[in-house]
Amino acid sequence: MSNQPTIGVDLGGTNTRAGLVSPDGEILGRGRRPTPLPEGSGAVVKAIADCVRDAADDAGAPLSDISGVGVGSPGPLDPYEGVIISPENLQCMHGVRLKDELEAELGCSVQVDNDANMAAYGEQWLGAGQDVGHFLCVTLGTGVGGGWVSDGQLMRGFNGNAAEVGHITVNYEGPRCPCGNYGCLEKYASATAMVTWTQHRIKTEQLETSLSSSDLTTKAIFDAASEGDTFALEMFESTGTWLGIGLVSLVNMTNVEMIALAGGLAGAGDLIFEPAKRAFMDRGTVGVKERVRIVPASLGDDAGIFGAARLAQA
């Protein structure tokens, strides 16, 4: 690991954020820029580079003092070559050799990896998983993402797409997923899925609920559940149960000792955690399930920055 600071970048569809991070995990400077997707890949690459420079400037550090830059990007991508393949929300970046282009722009070493991997790497370094060797971070947002760290090593697989946790099957008769599979965890335990299933039930069943199918959000479901709306509580119970079923399979495959849940849906706290834990304990393997901790992630939006900065230290 380098003893110089590195810069971690979290590339998103709306904003790009960067942090200059010391070797011991302190953010010394920050940068933030809108991600100019309508202007094309060249403009996005320039915005990332400018965000990196902003973070260095904010810390009063010349780029020559930075040992490297790590970028967390939505996937799928190839982390070994640093190529963005085909993320749904970064259409203009398909096929872009981001590592090569940023290295030419910045004049320093650049590493690129999946943003969910970077969140897991950050949480294992400085967050919820820092006291365990075998760790999985599951992000519950628009989709379901994940990253797996074992003995301090990020587990990537042969082409960098290990720990695609949202695409394990939890219901073989379930709906078709854009990935090509049927009944993926993402179709049942993401924020998008929760809204979709809630709308479906409101439209097809006679329900007593304060919720409306129009302009529905997970926040609205959470607010209704917090006020005692029985149907909203049922939807959290259902979503959490599907999540717990998925976590059983994930632990059976990875044998991790801790799962941290991140993302907007994890912010619902016990409404999502309790049914997930019940399903996990009901279905998990005896001798394993009793030792696995399911906890909230702790680094918030900075997890990806920390993970990308850590990646650049290697």
PDB file of C-alpha atoms in Angstrom:
ATOM      1  CA  MET A   1       0.000   0.000   0.000  1.00  0.00           C
ATOM      2  CA  SER A   2       1.163   3.517  -0.826  1.00  0.00           C
ATOM      3  CA  ASN A   3       2.039   5.969   1.948  1.00  0.00           C
ATOM      4  CA  GLN A   4       0.876   8.883  -0.212  1.00  0.00           C
ATOM      5  CA  PRO A   5      -2.708  10.156  -0.446  1.00  0.00           C
ATOM      6  CA  THR A   6      -4.947   8.910  -3.206  1.00  0.00           C
ATOM      7  CA  ILE A   7      -8.150  10.224  -4.745  1.00  0.00           C
ATOM      8  CA  GLY A   8     -11.342   8.187  -4.809  1.00  0.00           C
ATOM      9  CA  VAL A   9     -14.084   9.033  -7.302  1.00  0.00           C
ATOM     10  CA  ASP A  10     -17.736   8.007  -7.197  1.00  0.00           C
ATOM     11  CA  LEU A  11     -19.128   8.325 -10.738  1.00  0.00           C
ATOM     12  CA  GLY A  12     -22.903   8.647 -10.745  1.00  0.00           C
ATOM     13  CA  GLY A  13     -25.528   9.337 -13.344  1.00  0.00           C
ATOM     14  CA  THR A  14     -26.328  12.738 -11.827  1.00  0.00           C
ATOM     15  CA  ASN A  15     -23.184  13.833  -9.983  1.00  0.00           C
ATOM     16  CA  THR A  16     -19.547  12.853  -9.771  1.00  0.00           C
ATOM     17  CA  ARG A  17     -17.897  13.142  -6.358  1.00  0.00           C
ATOM     18  CA  ALA A  18     -14.237  12.861  -5.407  1.00  0.00           C
ATOM     19  CA  GLY A  19     -12.231  12.847  -2.204  1.00  0.00           C
ATOM     20  CA  LEU A  20      -8.509  13.111  -1.553  1.00  0.00           C
ATOM     21  CA  VAL A  21      -7.924  10.468   1.115  1.00  0.00           C
ATOM     22  CA  SER A  22      -4.918  10.016   3.377  1.00  0.00           C
ATOM     23  CA  PRO A  23      -3.392   6.530   3.813  1.00  0.00           C
ATOM     24  CA  ASP A  24      -5.135   6.202   7.180  1.00  0.00           C
ATOM     25  CA  GLY A  25      -8.546   7.081   5.761  1.00  0.00           C
ATOM     26  CA  GLU A  26      -9.077  10.808   6.349  1.00  0.00           C
ATOM     27  CA  ILE A  27     -10.739  12.848   3.611  1.00  0.00           C
ATOM     28  CA  LEU A  28      -8.505  15.896   3.151  1.00  0.00           C
ATOM     29  CA  GLY A  29     -10.235  17.520   0.206  1.00  0.00           C
ATOM     30  CA  ARG A  30     -13.404  17.126  -1.846  1.00  0.00           C
ATOM     31  CA  GLY A  31     -14.692  17.793  -5.333  1.00  0.00           C
ATOM     32  CA  ARG A  32     -18.149  17.566  -6.866  1.00  0.00           C
ATOM     33  CA  ARG A  33     -19.334  18.132 -10.429  1.00  0.00           C
ATOM     34  CA  PRO A  34     -22.520  17.384 -12.360  1.00  0.00           C
ATOM     35  CA  THR A  35     -22.105  14.371 -14.655  1.00  0.00           C
ATOM     36  CA  PRO A  36     -22.743  15.841 -18.145  1.00  0.00           C
ATOM     37  CA  LEU A  37     -24.185  12.723 -19.791  1.00  0.00           C
ATOM     38  CA  PRO A  38     -26.062  14.600 -22.572  1.00  0.00           C
ATOM     39  CA  GLU A  39     -22.750  16.074 -23.741  1.00  0.00           C
ATOM     40  CA  GLY A  40     -21.161  12.698 -24.427  1.00  0.00           C
ATOM     41  CA  SER A  41     -18.316  10.590 -23.117  1.00  0.00           C
ATOM     42  CA  GLY A  42     -15.594  13.182 -23.686  1.00  0.00           C
ATOM     43  CA  ALA A  43     -17.393  15.691 -21.488  1.00  0.00           C
ATOM     44  CA  VAL A  44     -17.913  13.050 -18.779  1.00  0.00           C
ATOM     45  CA  VAL A  45     -14.226  12.102 -18.768  1.00  0.00           C
ATOM     46  CA  LYS A  46     -13.281  15.789 -18.498  1.00  0.00           C
ATOM     47  CA  ALA A  47     -15.754  16.283 -15.633  1.00  0.00           C
ATOM     48  CA  ILE A  48     -14.216  13.347 -13.745  1.00  0.00           C
ATOM     49  CA  ALA A  49     -10.721  14.778 -14.272  1.00  0.00           C
ATOM     50  CA  ASP A  50     -11.867  18.236 -13.170  1.00  0.00           C
ATOM     51  CA  CYS A  51     -13.487  16.709 -10.077  1.00  0.00           C
ATOM     52  CA  VAL A  52     -10.178  15.013  -9.229  1.00  0.00           C
ATOM     53  CA  ARG A  53      -8.337  18.328  -9.628  1.00  0.00           C
ATOM     54  CA  ASP A  54     -10.952  20.047  -7.436  1.00  0.00           C
ATOM     55  CA  ALA A  55     -10.368  17.526  -4.634  1.00  0.00           C
ATOM     56  CA  ALA A  56      -6.607  18.060  -4.843  1.00  0.00           C
ATOM     57  CA  ASP A  57      -7.009  21.839  -4.912  1.00  0.00           C
ATOM     58  CA  ASP A  58      -9.376  21.712  -1.936  1.00  0.00           C
ATOM     59  CA  ALA A  59      -6.645  19.922   0.034  1.00  0.00           C
ATOM     60  CA  GLY A  60      -3.915  22.250  -1.215  1.00  0.00           C
ATOM     61  CA  ALA A  61      -2.073  19.305  -2.785  1.00  0.00           C
ATOM     62  CA  PRO A  62      -0.549  19.174  -6.287  1.00  0.00           C
ATOM     63  CA  LEU A  63      -1.522  16.174  -8.369  1.00  0.00           C
ATOM     64  CA  SER A  64       2.144  15.168  -8.405  1.00  0.00           C
ATOM     65  CA  ASP A  65       1.788  14.325  -4.695  1.00  0.00           C
ATOM     66  CA  ILE A  66      -1.064  11.897  -5.398  1.00  0.00           C
ATOM     67  CA  SER A  67      -0.036   8.273  -5.858  1.00  0.00           C
ATOM     68  CA  GLY A  68      -3.123   7.336  -7.863  1.00  0.00           C
ATOM     69  CA  VAL A  69      -6.831   7.707  -8.579  1.00  0.00           C
ATOM     70  CA  GLY A  70      -9.555   5.106  -8.133  1.00  0.00           C
ATOM     71  CA  VAL A  71     -12.946   5.376  -9.823  1.00  0.00           C
ATOM     72  CA  GLY A  72     -16.110   3.545  -8.850  1.00  0.00           C
ATOM     73  CA  SER A  73     -18.541   3.368 -11.778  1.00  0.00           C
ATOM     74  CA  PRO A  74     -21.846   1.647 -12.385  1.00  0.00           C
ATOM     75  CA  GLY A  75     -21.335  -1.655 -14.180  1.00  0.00           C
ATOM     76  CA  PRO A  76     -21.052  -3.896 -15.945  1.00  0.00           C
ATOM     77  CA  LEU A  77     -17.439  -3.013 -16.603  1.00  0.00           C
ATOM     78  CA  ASP A  78     -14.028  -4.633 -16.964  1.00  0.00           C
ATOM     79  CA  PRO A  79     -11.898  -3.620 -13.947  1.00  0.00           C
ATOM     80  CA  TYR A  80      -8.784  -5.293 -15.320  1.00  0.00           C
ATOM     81  CA  GLU A  81      -8.737  -3.144 -18.465  1.00  0.00           C
ATOM     82  CA  GLY A  82     -10.641  -0.205 -16.989  1.00  0.00           C
ATOM     83  CA  VAL A  83     -13.334  -0.339 -19.671  1.00  0.00           C
ATOM     84  CA  ILE A  84     -16.946   0.702 -19.094  1.00  0.00           C
ATOM     85  CA  ILE A  85     -19.134  -1.917 -20.787  1.00  0.00           C
ATOM     86  CA  SER A  86     -22.854  -1.141 -20.651  1.00  0.00           C
ATOM     87  CA  PRO A  87     -24.310   0.519 -17.521  1.00  0.00           C
ATOM     88  CA  GLU A  88     -27.966   1.400 -18.027  1.00  0.00           C
ATOM     89  CA  ASN A  89     -27.693   4.911 -16.589  1.00  0.00           C
ATOM     90  CA  LEU A  90     -24.451   5.842 -18.387  1.00  0.00           C
ATOM     91  CA  GLN A  91     -25.432   5.174 -21.975  1.00  0.00           C
ATOM     92  CA  CYS A  92     -22.883   7.546 -23.475  1.00  0.00           C
ATOM     93  CA  MET A  93     -20.033   5.736 -21.701  1.00  0.00           C
ATOM     94  CA  HIS A  94     -20.559   2.317 -23.257  1.00  0.00           C
ATOM     95  CA  GLY A  95     -17.229   0.948 -24.465  1.00  0.00           C
ATOM     96  CA  VAL A  96     -15.203   3.861 -23.078  1.00  0.00           C
ATOM     97  CA  ARG A  97     -11.671   2.961 -21.973  1.00  0.00           C
ATOM     98  CA  LEU A  98     -11.971   5.089 -18.866  1.00  0.00           C
ATOM     99  CA  LYS A  99      -8.666   4.083 -17.290  1.00  0.00           C
ATOM    100  CA  ASP A 100      -6.658   4.966 -20.398  1.00  0.00           C
ATOM    101  CA  GLU A 101      -8.489   8.236 -21.040  1.00  0.00           C
ATOM    102  CA  LEU A 102      -8.180   9.462 -17.455  1.00  0.00           C
ATOM    103  CA  GLU A 103      -4.511   8.517 -17.249  1.00  0.00           C
ATOM    104  CA  ALA A 104      -3.867  10.561 -20.390  1.00  0.00           C
ATOM    105  CA  GLU A 105      -5.846  13.473 -18.939  1.00  0.00           C
ATOM    106  CA  LEU A 106      -4.366  13.408 -15.419  1.00  0.00           C
ATOM    107  CA  GLY A 107      -0.890  11.984 -15.915  1.00  0.00           C
ATOM    108  CA  CYS A 108      -1.186   9.518 -13.026  1.00  0.00           C
ATOM    109  CA  SER A 109      -2.192   5.921 -12.413  1.00  0.00           C
ATOM    110  CA  VAL A 110      -5.946   5.242 -12.516  1.00  0.00           C
ATOM    111  CA  GLN A 111      -7.900   2.144 -11.417  1.00  0.00           C
ATOM    112  CA  VAL A 112     -11.563   1.560 -12.299  1.00  0.00           C
ATOM    113  CA  ASP A 113     -14.015  -0.816 -10.617  1.00  0.00           C
ATOM    114  CA  ASN A 114     -17.704  -1.378 -10.006  1.00  0.00           C
ATOM    115  CA  ASP A 115     -19.281   1.196  -7.683  1.00  0.00           C
ATOM    116  CA  ALA A 116     -20.924  -1.479  -5.517  1.00  0.00           C
ATOM    117  CA  ASN A 117     -17.532  -3.161  -5.121  1.00  0.00           C
ATOM    118  CA  MET A 118     -16.043   0.150  -4.075  1.00  0.00           C
ATOM    119  CA  ALA A 119     -18.759   0.722  -1.476  1.00  0.00           C
ATOM    120  CA  ALA A 120     -18.025  -2.727  -0.034  1.00  0.00           C
ATOM    121  CA  TYR A 121     -14.273  -2.111  -0.087  1.00  0.00           C
ATOM    122  CA  GLY A 122     -14.749   1.192   1.734  1.00  0.00           C
ATOM    123  CA  GLU A 123     -17.070  -0.297   4.346  1.00  0.00           C
ATOM    124  CA  GLN A 124     -14.650  -3.152   4.996  1.00  0.00           C
ATOM    125  CA  TRP A 125     -11.732  -0.737   5.358  1.00  0.00           C
ATOM    126  CA  LEU A 126     -13.259   1.978   7.529  1.00  0.00           C
ATOM    127  CA  GLY A 127     -16.921   1.199   8.106  1.00  0.00           C
ATOM    128  CA  ALA A 128     -19.208  -1.553   9.311  1.00  0.00           C
ATOM    129  CA  GLY A 129     -16.931  -4.394   8.238  1.00  0.00           C
ATOM    130  CA  GLN A 130     -13.597  -3.199   9.530  1.00  0.00           C
ATOM    131  CA  ASP A 131     -13.425  -5.821  12.283  1.00  0.00           C
ATOM    132  CA  VAL A 132     -14.214  -8.840  10.075  1.00  0.00           C
ATOM    133  CA  GLY A 133     -12.273 -10.677   7.408  1.00  0.00           C
ATOM    134  CA  HIS A 134     -15.170 -11.987   5.317  1.00  0.00           C
ATOM    135  CA  PHE A 135     -17.662  -9.302   4.426  1.00  0.00           C
ATOM    136  CA  LEU A 136     -20.505  -8.621   2.017  1.00  0.00           C
ATOM    137  CA  CYS A 137     -22.111  -5.240   1.400  1.00  0.00           C
ATOM    138  CA  VAL A 138     -25.538  -5.230  -0.268  1.00  0.00           C
ATOM    139  CA  THR A 139     -26.875  -1.954  -1.624  1.00  0.00           C
ATOM    140  CA  LEU A 140     -30.658  -1.587  -1.810  1.00  0.00           C
ATOM    141  CA  GLY A 141     -31.405   1.220  -4.225  1.00  0.00           C
ATOM    142  CA  THR A 142     -32.841   1.460  -7.724  1.00  0.00           C
ATOM    143  CA  GLY A 143     -31.416  -2.027  -8.117  1.00  0.00           C
ATOM    144  CA  VAL A 144     -29.627  -4.405  -5.755  1.00  0.00           C
ATOM    145  CA  GLY A 145     -25.841  -4.237  -5.890  1.00  0.00           C
ATOM    146  CA  GLY A 146     -23.139  -5.905  -3.907  1.00  0.00           C
ATOM    147  CA  GLY A 147     -19.469  -6.277  -3.160  1.00  0.00           C
ATOM    148  CA  TRP A 148     -17.596  -9.120  -1.477  1.00  0.00           C
ATOM    149  CA  VAL A 149     -14.334  -8.804   0.451  1.00  0.00           C
ATOM    150  CA  SER A 150     -12.536 -11.884   1.785  1.00  0.00           C
ATOM    151  CA  ASP A 151      -9.292 -11.770   3.785  1.00  0.00           C
ATOM    152  CA  GLY A 152      -8.923  -8.143   2.725  1.00  0.00           C
ATOM    153  CA  GLN A 153      -9.168  -9.007  -0.966  1.00  0.00           C
ATOM    154  CA  LEU A 154     -11.921  -7.728  -3.224  1.00  0.00           C
ATOM    155  CA  MET A 155     -13.447 -10.773  -4.916  1.00  0.00           C
ATOM    156  CA  ARG A 156     -13.923  -9.934  -8.608  1.00  0.00           C
ATOM    157  CA  GLY A 157     -14.152 -13.165 -10.588  1.00  0.00           C
ATOM    158  CA  PHE A 158     -12.666 -13.930 -14.003  1.00  0.00           C
ATOM    159  CA  ASN A 159     -14.062 -10.847 -15.752  1.00  0.00           C
ATOM    160  CA  GLY A 160     -14.737  -8.600 -12.782  1.00  0.00           C
ATOM    161  CA  ASN A 161     -18.421  -9.328 -12.289  1.00  0.00           C
ATOM    162  CA  ALA A 162     -18.475 -11.412  -9.112  1.00  0.00           C
ATOM    163  CA  ALA A 163     -20.981 -10.549  -6.368  1.00  0.00           C
ATOM    164  CA  GLU A 164     -23.771  -9.486  -8.736  1.00  0.00           C
ATOM    165  CA  VAL A 165     -26.013 -10.203  -5.792  1.00  0.00           C
ATOM    166  CA  GLY A 166     -29.114  -8.636  -7.294  1.00  0.00           C
ATOM    167  CA  HIS A 167     -29.232 -11.316  -9.955  1.00  0.00           C
ATOM    168  CA  ILE A 168     -29.481 -14.478  -7.913  1.00  0.00           C
ATOM    169  CA  THR A 169     -32.841 -16.204  -8.369  1.00  0.00           C
ATOM    170  CA  VAL A 170     -35.249 -16.062  -5.438  1.00  0.00           C
ATOM    171  CA  ASN A 171     -38.365 -17.085  -7.407  1.00  0.00           C
ATOM    172  CA  TYR A 172     -37.880 -19.196 -10.527  1.00  0.00           C
ATOM    173  CA  GLU A 173     -41.410 -18.312 -11.666  1.00  0.00           C
ATOM    174  CA  GLY A 174     -40.838 -14.595 -11.129  1.00  0.00           C
ATOM    175  CA  PRO A 175     -40.777 -11.806 -13.691  1.00  0.00           C
ATOM    176  CA  ARG A 176     -38.090 -11.528 -16.384  1.00  0.00           C
ATOM    177  CA  CYS A 177     -35.169  -9.324 -15.393  1.00  0.00           C
ATOM    178  CA  PRO A 178     -33.236  -7.147 -17.883  1.00  0.00           C
ATOM    179  CA  CYS A 179     -30.215  -9.337 -17.106  1.00  0.00           C
ATOM    180  CA  GLY A 180     -31.998 -12.236 -18.846  1.00  0.00           C
ATOM    181  CA  ASN A 181     -32.810 -14.236 -15.719  1.00  0.00           C
ATOM    182  CA  TYR A 182     -36.201 -14.686 -14.056  1.00  0.00           C
ATOM    183  CA  GLY A 183     -37.174 -13.869 -10.480  1.00  0.00           C
ATOM    184  CA  CYS A 184     -33.968 -12.045  -9.537  1.00  0.00           C
ATOM    185  CA  LEU A 185     -33.556 -10.658  -6.031  1.00  0.00           C
ATOM    186  CA  GLU A 186     -33.495  -7.207  -7.626  1.00  0.00           C
ATOM    187  CA  LYS A 187     -37.091  -7.737  -8.814  1.00  0.00           C
ATOM    188  CA  TYR A 188     -38.226  -8.216  -5.204  1.00  0.00           C
ATOM    189  CA  ALA A 189     -35.934  -6.365  -2.794  1.00  0.00           C
ATOM    190  CA  SER A 190     -34.912  -3.135  -4.534  1.00  0.00           C
ATOM    191  CA  ALA A 191     -36.588   0.224  -3.975  1.00  0.00           C
ATOM    192  CA  THR A 192     -37.883   0.014  -7.551  1.00  0.00           C
ATOM    193  CA  ALA A 193     -39.365  -3.416  -6.944  1.00  0.00           C
ATOM    194  CA  MET A 194     -41.039  -2.341  -3.718  1.00  0.00           C
ATOM    195  CA  VAL A 195     -42.777   0.539  -5.491  1.00  0.00           C
ATOM    196  CA  THR A 196     -43.754  -1.695  -8.433  1.00  0.00           C
ATOM    197  CA  TRP A 197     -45.294  -4.422  -6.275  1.00  0.00           C
ATOM    198  CA  THR A 198     -47.040  -1.873  -4.062  1.00  0.00           C
ATOM    199  CA  GLN A 199     -48.588  -0.165  -7.100  1.00  0.00           C
ATOM    200  CA  HIS A 200     -49.655  -3.529  -8.504  1.00  0.00           C
ATOM    201  CA  ARG A 201     -51.445  -4.508  -5.320  1.00  0.00           C
ATOM    202  CA  ILE A 202     -53.168  -1.126  -4.965  1.00  0.00           C
ATOM    203  CA  LYS A 203     -54.498  -1.437  -8.525  1.00  0.00           C
ATOM    204  CA  THR A 204     -55.575  -5.082  -8.340  1.00  0.00           C
ATOM    205  CA  GLU A 205     -56.797  -5.544  -4.769  1.00  0.00           C
ATOM    206  CA  GLN A 206     -59.388  -3.902  -2.569  1.00  0.00           C
ATOM    207  CA  LEU A 207     -57.161  -2.409   0.115  1.00  0.00           C
ATOM    208  CA  GLU A 208     -57.600  -0.064   3.035  1.00  0.00           C
ATOM    209  CA  THR A 209     -54.548   2.166   2.766  1.00  0.00           C
ATOM    210  CA  SER A 210     -53.547   5.807   2.710  1.00  0.00           C
ATOM    211  CA  LEU A 211     -51.244   5.118  -0.241  1.00  0.00           C
ATOM    212  CA  SER A 212     -51.990   6.015  -3.855  1.00  0.00           C
ATOM    213  CA  SER A 213     -50.492   4.232  -6.851  1.00  0.00           C
ATOM    214  CA  SER A 214     -49.667   7.531  -8.566  1.00  0.00           C
ATOM    215  CA  ASP A 215     -46.302   9.183  -7.843  1.00  0.00           C
ATOM    216  CA  LEU A 216     -45.522   6.465  -5.309  1.00  0.00           C
ATOM    217  CA  THR A 217     -42.107   6.386  -3.634  1.00  0.00           C
ATOM    218  CA  THR A 218     -40.453   4.248  -0.995  1.00  0.00           C
ATOM    219  CA  LYS A 219     -40.488   7.299   1.266  1.00  0.00           C
ATOM    220  CA  ALA A 220     -44.273   7.456   0.964  1.00  0.00           C
ATOM    221  CA  ILE A 221     -44.505   3.754   1.840  1.00  0.00           C
ATOM    222  CA  PHE A 222     -42.137   4.289   4.771  1.00  0.00           C
ATOM    223  CA  ASP A 223     -44.129   7.275   6.044  1.00  0.00           C
ATOM    224  CA  ALA A 224     -47.383   5.322   5.819  1.00  0.00           C
ATOM    225  CA  ALA A 225     -45.857   2.343   7.611  1.00  0.00           C
ATOM    226  CA  SER A 226     -44.500   4.614  10.338  1.00  0.00           C
ATOM    227  CA  GLU A 227     -48.047   5.894  10.854  1.00  0.00           C
ATOM    228  CA  GLY A 228     -49.375   2.359  11.232  1.00  0.00           C
ATOM    229  CA  ASP A 229     -50.786   1.763   7.735  1.00  0.00           C
ATOM    230  CA  THR A 230     -51.280  -2.017   7.737  1.00  0.00           C
ATOM    231  CA  PHE A 231     -50.781  -2.442   3.995  1.00  0.00           C
ATOM    232  CA  ALA A 232     -47.573  -0.393   3.997  1.00  0.00           C
ATOM    233  CA  LEU A 233     -46.292  -2.517   6.875  1.00  0.00           C
ATOM    234  CA  GLU A 234     -47.154  -5.632   4.840  1.00  0.00           C
ATOM    235  CA  MET A 235     -45.074  -4.344   1.925  1.00  0.00           C
ATOM    236  CA  PHE A 236     -42.030  -3.864   4.153  1.00  0.00           C
ATOM    237  CA  GLU A 237     -42.600  -7.340   5.594  1.00  0.00           C
ATOM    238  CA  SER A 238     -42.761  -8.838   2.109  1.00  0.00           C
ATOM    239  CA  THR A 239     -39.747  -6.935   0.771  1.00  0.00           C
ATOM    240  CA  GLY A 240     -37.664  -7.754   3.831  1.00  0.00           C
ATOM    241  CA  THR A 241     -38.610 -11.428   3.624  1.00  0.00           C
ATOM    242  CA  TRP A 242     -37.519 -11.662  -0.008  1.00  0.00           C
ATOM    243  CA  LEU A 243     -34.283  -9.950   0.968  1.00  0.00           C
ATOM    244  CA  GLY A 244     -33.673 -12.442   3.764  1.00  0.00           C
ATOM    245  CA  ILE A 245     -34.279 -15.346   1.383  1.00  0.00           C
ATOM    246  CA  GLY A 246     -31.650 -13.900  -0.937  1.00  0.00           C
ATOM    247  CA  LEU A 247     -29.181 -13.356   1.886  1.00  0.00           C
ATOM    248  CA  VAL A 248     -29.382 -17.055   2.807  1.00  0.00           C
ATOM    249  CA  SER A 249     -28.166 -18.028  -0.665  1.00  0.00           C
ATOM    250  CA  LEU A 250     -25.487 -15.350  -0.630  1.00  0.00           C
ATOM    251  CA  VAL A 251     -24.066 -16.545   2.690  1.00  0.00           C
ATOM    252  CA  ASN A 252     -24.172 -20.151   1.482  1.00  0.00           C
ATOM    253  CA  MET A 253     -22.033 -19.114  -1.492  1.00  0.00           C
ATOM    254  CA  THR A 254     -19.627 -16.690   0.182  1.00  0.00           C
ATOM    255  CA  ASN A 255     -19.482 -17.847   3.832  1.00  0.00           C
ATOM    256  CA  VAL A 256     -19.141 -14.258   4.987  1.00  0.00           C
ATOM    257  CA  GLU A 257     -19.500 -13.430   8.665  1.00  0.00           C
ATOM    258  CA  MET A 258     -21.139 -10.039   8.166  1.00  0.00           C
ATOM    259  CA  ILE A 259     -23.570  -8.463   5.715  1.00  0.00           C
ATOM    260  CA  ALA A 260     -23.936  -4.695   5.717  1.00  0.00           C
ATOM    261  CA  LEU A 261     -27.041  -3.253   4.085  1.00  0.00           C
ATOM    262  CA  ALA A 262     -26.646   0.113   2.369  1.00  0.00           C
ATOM    263  CA  GLY A 263     -28.736   2.326   0.105  1.00  0.00           C
ATOM    264  CA  GLY A 264     -31.976   4.197   0.513  1.00  0.00           C
ATOM    265  CA  LEU A 265     -34.152   1.224   1.398  1.00  0.00           C
ATOM    266  CA  ALA A 266     -31.779   0.195   4.195  1.00  0.00           C
ATOM    267  CA  GLY A 267     -32.543   3.578   5.757  1.00  0.00           C
ATOM    268  CA  ALA A 268     -35.958   2.194   6.751  1.00  0.00           C
ATOM    269  CA  GLY A 269     -34.198   0.494   9.652  1.00  0.00           C
ATOM    270  CA  ASP A 270     -36.094  -2.214  11.518  1.00  0.00           C
ATOM    271  CA  LEU A 271     -38.943  -2.125   9.002  1.00  0.00           C
ATOM    272  CA  ILE A 272     -36.654  -3.838   6.497  1.00  0.00           C
ATOM    273  CA  PHE A 273     -34.031  -5.383   8.795  1.00  0.00           C
ATOM    274  CA  GLU A 274     -36.370  -7.328  11.068  1.00  0.00           C
ATOM    275  CA  PRO A 275     -38.219  -9.346   8.392  1.00  0.00           C
ATOM    276  CA  ALA A 276     -34.922  -9.923   6.578  1.00  0.00           C
ATOM    277  CA  LYS A 277     -33.314 -11.288   9.743  1.00  0.00           C
ATOM    278  CA  ARG A 278     -36.343 -13.475  10.523  1.00  0.00           C
ATOM    279  CA  ALA A 279     -36.265 -15.038   7.060  1.00  0.00           C
ATOM    280  CA  PHE A 280     -32.506 -15.485   7.310  1.00  0.00           C
ATOM    281  CA  MET A 281     -32.726 -17.246  10.655  1.00  0.00           C
ATOM    282  CA  ASP A 282     -35.672 -19.368   9.497  1.00  0.00           C
ATOM    283  CA  ARG A 283     -33.927 -20.595   6.342  1.00  0.00           C
ATOM    284  CA  GLY A 284     -30.200 -20.311   7.029  1.00  0.00           C
ATOM    285  CA  THR A 285     -27.782 -23.155   7.669  1.00  0.00           C
ATOM    286  CA  VAL A 286     -27.506 -24.253  11.286  1.00  0.00           C
ATOM    287  CA  GLY A 287     -24.042 -23.511  12.619  1.00  0.00           C
ATOM    288  CA  VAL A 288     -23.596 -20.620  10.196  1.00  0.00           C
ATOM    289  CA  LYS A 289     -26.659 -18.409  10.519  1.00  0.00           C
ATOM    290  CA  GLU A 290     -26.170 -17.919  14.263  1.00  0.00           C
ATOM    291  CA  ARG A 291     -22.761 -16.323  13.652  1.00  0.00           C
ATOM    292  CA  VAL A 292     -23.616 -14.021  10.745  1.00  0.00           C
ATOM    293  CA  ARG A 293     -24.313 -10.391  11.584  1.00  0.00           C
ATOM    294  CA  ILE A 294     -26.678  -8.358   9.396  1.00  0.00           C
ATOM    295  CA  VAL A 295     -26.002  -4.690  10.115  1.00  0.00           C
ATOM    296  CA  PRO A 296     -26.470  -1.218   8.605  1.00  0.00           C
ATOM    297  CA  ALA A 297     -23.617   0.154   6.528  1.00  0.00           C
ATOM    298  CA  SER A 298     -21.989   3.094   8.286  1.00  0.00           C
ATOM    299  CA  LEU A 299     -20.159   5.307   5.762  1.00  0.00           C
ATOM    300  CA  GLY A 300     -23.126   6.635   3.811  1.00  0.00           C
ATOM    301  CA  ASP A 301     -22.348   8.285   0.483  1.00  0.00           C
ATOM    302  CA  ASP A 302     -18.614   8.326   1.240  1.00  0.00           C
ATOM    303  CA  ALA A 303     -18.251   4.540   1.151  1.00  0.00           C
ATOM    304  CA  GLY A 304     -17.546   4.518  -2.573  1.00  0.00           C
ATOM    305  CA  ILE A 305     -15.004   7.318  -2.294  1.00  0.00           C
ATOM    306  CA  PHE A 306     -13.147   5.488   0.473  1.00  0.00           C
ATOM    307  CA  GLY A 307     -13.225   2.214  -1.450  1.00  0.00           C
ATOM    308  CA  ALA A 308     -11.943   3.800  -4.666  1.00  0.00           C
ATOM    309  CA  ALA A 309      -9.193   5.601  -2.783  1.00  0.00           C
ATOM    310  CA  ARG A 310      -8.212   2.313  -1.147  1.00  0.00           C
ATOM    311  CA  LEU A 311      -8.145   0.640  -4.558  1.00  0.00           C
ATOM    312  CA  ALA A 312      -5.705   3.294  -5.783  1.00  0.00           C
ATOM    313  CA  GLN A 313      -3.410   2.627  -2.813  1.00  0.00           C
ATOM    314  CA  ALA A 314      -2.687  -0.935  -3.904  1.00  0.00           C
TER     315      ALA A 314
END
